[in-house]
mmCIF file of C-alpha atoms in Angstrom:
data_model
loop_
_atom_site.group_PDB
_atom_site.id
_atom_site.type_symbol
_atom_site.label_atom_id
_atom_site.label_comp_id
_atom_site.label_asym_id
_atom_site.label_seq_id
_atom_site.Cartn_x
_atom_site.Cartn_y
_atom_site.Cartn_z
ATOM 1 C CA MET A 1 29.550 -14.984 90.492
ATOM 2 C CA VAL A 2 33.098 -16.079 91.201
ATOM 3 C CA PRO A 3 34.359 -17.429 87.886
ATOM 4 C CA VAL A 4 32.180 -15.255 85.686
ATOM 5 C CA HIS A 5 33.077 -11.666 86.597
ATOM 6 C CA ILE A 6 36.769 -11.880 87.507
ATOM 7 C CA TRP A 7 37.597 -10.043 84.265
ATOM 8 C CA SER A 8 35.340 -7.079 85.034
ATOM 9 C CA PRO A 9 37.584 -4.890 87.248
ATOM 10 C CA GLU A 10 40.527 -5.269 84.870
ATOM 11 C CA ALA A 11 38.302 -4.341 81.937
ATOM 12 C CA HIS A 12 37.187 -1.202 83.773
ATOM 13 C CA VAL A 13 40.777 -0.154 84.398
ATOM 14 C CA GLU A 14 41.866 -0.710 80.794
ATOM 15 C CA ALA A 15 38.736 0.716 79.162
ATOM 16 C CA PRO A 16 38.172 4.385 78.504
ATOM 17 C CA THR A 17 35.649 6.067 80.773
ATOM 18 C CA ALA A 18 32.826 5.703 78.233
ATOM 19 C CA GLY A 19 33.488 1.960 78.035
ATOM 20 C CA SER A 20 33.440 1.675 81.827
ATOM 21 C CA VAL A 21 30.145 3.567 81.947
ATOM 22 C CA ILE A 22 28.497 1.201 79.458
ATOM 23 C CA LEU A 23 29.988 -1.882 81.076
ATOM 24 C CA ALA A 24 28.911 -0.889 84.584
ATOM 25 C CA GLY A 25 25.554 0.582 83.613
ATOM 26 C CA ILE A 26 24.233 -2.095 81.306
ATOM 27 C CA LEU A 27 26.293 -5.224 80.835
ATOM 28 C CA LEU A 28 26.754 -6.301 84.458
ATOM 29 C CA LYS A 29 22.992 -6.333 84.996
ATOM 30 C CA LEU A 30 22.081 -8.434 81.970
ATOM 31 C CA GLY A 31 22.714 -11.763 83.687
ATOM 32 C CA THR A 32 20.496 -11.017 86.656
ATOM 33 C CA TYR A 33 17.853 -9.518 84.384
ATOM 34 C CA GLY A 34 17.922 -12.691 82.288
ATOM 35 C CA PHE A 35 17.413 -14.817 85.397
ATOM 36 C CA LEU A 36 14.570 -12.595 86.565
ATOM 37 C CA ARG A 37 12.851 -12.325 83.205
ATOM 38 C CA PHE A 38 13.338 -15.769 81.691
ATOM 39 C CA SER A 39 14.868 -18.441 83.900
ATOM 40 C CA ILE A 40 12.799 -18.029 87.054
ATOM 41 C CA PRO A 41 9.346 -17.749 85.357
ATOM 42 C CA MET A 42 10.026 -20.418 82.726
ATOM 43 C CA PHE A 43 11.743 -22.956 84.983
ATOM 44 C CA PRO A 44 10.548 -22.390 88.566
ATOM 45 C CA GLU A 45 11.227 -25.946 89.749
ATOM 46 C CA ALA A 46 14.741 -25.968 88.307
ATOM 47 C CA THR A 47 15.339 -22.577 89.910
ATOM 48 C CA LEU A 48 14.391 -23.941 93.330
ATOM 49 C CA ARG A 49 16.610 -26.986 92.881
ATOM 50 C CA SER A 50 19.593 -24.915 91.738
ATOM 51 C CA THR A 51 19.375 -22.455 94.637
ATOM 52 C CA PRO A 52 22.208 -24.033 96.701
ATOM 53 C CA PHE A 53 24.432 -24.020 93.624
ATOM 54 C CA ILE A 54 23.756 -20.297 93.167
ATOM 55 C CA TYR A 55 24.083 -19.284 96.824
ATOM 56 C CA THR A 56 27.546 -20.775 97.339
ATOM 57 C CA PRO A 57 29.381 -19.093 94.427
ATOM 58 C CA SER A 58 27.545 -15.840 95.087
ATOM 59 C CA ALA A 59 28.564 -15.833 98.747
ATOM 60 C CA ILE A 60 32.156 -16.664 97.804
ATOM 61 C CA ALA A 61 32.131 -13.846 95.251
ATOM 62 C CA ILE A 62 30.834 -11.354 97.818
ATOM 63 C CA ILE A 63 33.616 -12.253 100.241
ATOM 64 C CA TYR A 64 36.267 -12.305 97.504
ATOM 65 C CA THR A 65 35.323 -9.003 95.892
ATOM 66 C CA SER A 66 34.876 -7.238 99.217
ATOM 67 C CA SER A 67 38.254 -8.387 100.499
ATOM 68 C CA THR A 68 39.921 -7.556 97.188
ATOM 69 C CA THR A 69 38.352 -4.103 97.134
ATOM 70 C CA SER A 70 39.812 -3.272 100.523
ATOM 71 C CA ARG A 71 43.332 -3.854 99.149
ATOM 72 C CA GLN A 72 43.027 -1.701 96.023
ATOM 73 C CA ILE A 73 44.611 1.700 95.535
ATOM 74 C CA ASP A 74 43.312 2.416 92.023
ATOM 75 C CA LEU A 75 40.037 4.340 92.165
ATOM 76 C CA LYS A 76 38.626 2.709 89.027
ATOM 77 C CA LYS A 77 39.267 -0.774 90.454
ATOM 78 C CA ILE A 78 37.560 0.159 93.717
ATOM 79 C CA ILE A 79 34.520 1.374 91.801
ATOM 80 C CA ALA A 80 34.637 -1.709 89.542
ATOM 81 C CA TYR A 81 34.635 -4.284 92.345
ATOM 82 C CA SER A 82 31.647 -2.867 94.224
ATOM 83 C CA PRO A 83 28.975 -3.583 91.551
ATOM 84 C CA VAL A 84 30.200 -7.176 91.315
ATOM 85 C CA ALA A 85 29.650 -7.671 95.055
ATOM 86 C CA HIS A 86 26.293 -5.923 94.974
ATOM 87 C CA MET A 87 25.034 -7.895 92.005
ATOM 88 C CA ASN A 88 25.908 -11.111 93.838
ATOM 89 C CA LEU A 89 23.699 -9.925 96.686
ATOM 90 C CA VAL A 90 20.973 -9.320 94.110
ATOM 91 C CA THR A 91 21.475 -12.861 92.793
ATOM 92 C CA ILE A 92 21.102 -14.339 96.271
ATOM 93 C CA GLY A 93 17.884 -12.378 96.777
ATOM 94 C CA MET A 94 16.552 -13.363 93.388
ATOM 95 C CA PHE A 95 17.016 -17.067 94.007
ATOM 96 C CA SER A 96 15.417 -17.008 97.442
ATOM 97 C CA PRO A 97 12.228 -19.059 97.393
ATOM 98 C CA ASN A 98 9.906 -16.225 98.381
ATOM 99 C CA ILE A 99 8.458 -13.096 96.814
ATOM 100 C CA GLN A 100 10.196 -10.790 99.309
ATOM 101 C CA GLY A 101 13.617 -11.904 98.126
ATOM 102 C CA ILE A 102 12.726 -11.460 94.482
ATOM 103 C CA GLY A 103 11.023 -8.129 95.128
ATOM 104 C CA GLY A 104 13.898 -6.995 97.300
ATOM 105 C CA SER A 105 16.440 -7.724 94.587
ATOM 106 C CA ILE A 106 14.810 -5.438 92.018
ATOM 107 C CA PRO A 107 15.554 -2.002 93.616
ATOM 108 C CA PRO A 108 19.312 -2.623 94.012
ATOM 109 C CA MET A 109 19.457 -3.981 90.482
ATOM 110 C CA SER A 110 17.726 -0.918 89.066
ATOM 111 C CA SER A 111 19.741 1.504 91.201
ATOM 112 C CA HIS A 112 22.928 0.051 89.792
ATOM 113 C CA GLY A 113 21.892 1.369 86.399
ATOM 114 C CA PRO A 114 22.821 5.016 87.099
ATOM 115 C CA VAL A 115 25.116 4.863 90.155
ATOM 116 C CA PRO A 116 28.300 3.085 88.907
ATOM 117 C CA PRO A 117 28.323 5.013 85.600
ATOM 118 C CA ALA A 118 28.064 8.248 87.566
ATOM 119 C CA LEU A 119 30.936 7.138 89.796
ATOM 120 C CA PHE A 120 33.085 6.293 86.768
ATOM 121 C CA SER A 121 32.263 9.675 85.243
ATOM 122 C CA MET A 122 33.317 11.423 88.454
ATOM 123 C CA CYS A 123 36.457 9.296 88.556
ATOM 124 C CA TRP A 124 37.348 10.526 85.072
ATOM 125 C CA CYS A 125 36.729 14.146 86.088
ATOM 126 C CA SER A 126 39.023 13.848 89.094
ATOM 127 C CA ILE A 127 42.011 12.622 87.083
#
């Protein structure tokens, strides 16, 4: 979401490729996995009540990261901003009050395990 992952693209640029691979492959998904595994099953009523407070920052983050990505010239920053936008889409799907939204958020979340690390590895090979 907006205030939480602003540091991520800068960390990808400064980190070595192995650090970017671990950060993109594992760490960015832990928050959504925690919501899916613990918060939603343990506190379903609180999850429903907090949905508007999750949708707004997630939508702002999607717009912000997408517009910021279009202005970047560094390949690592371009690759770093896209998982942030996609994981905000996953968050919106996860907090939707139906099973289709939750079920639809799982495939993008699991596909972001191998894809961004592979992109960072290819970015390192092209330098």
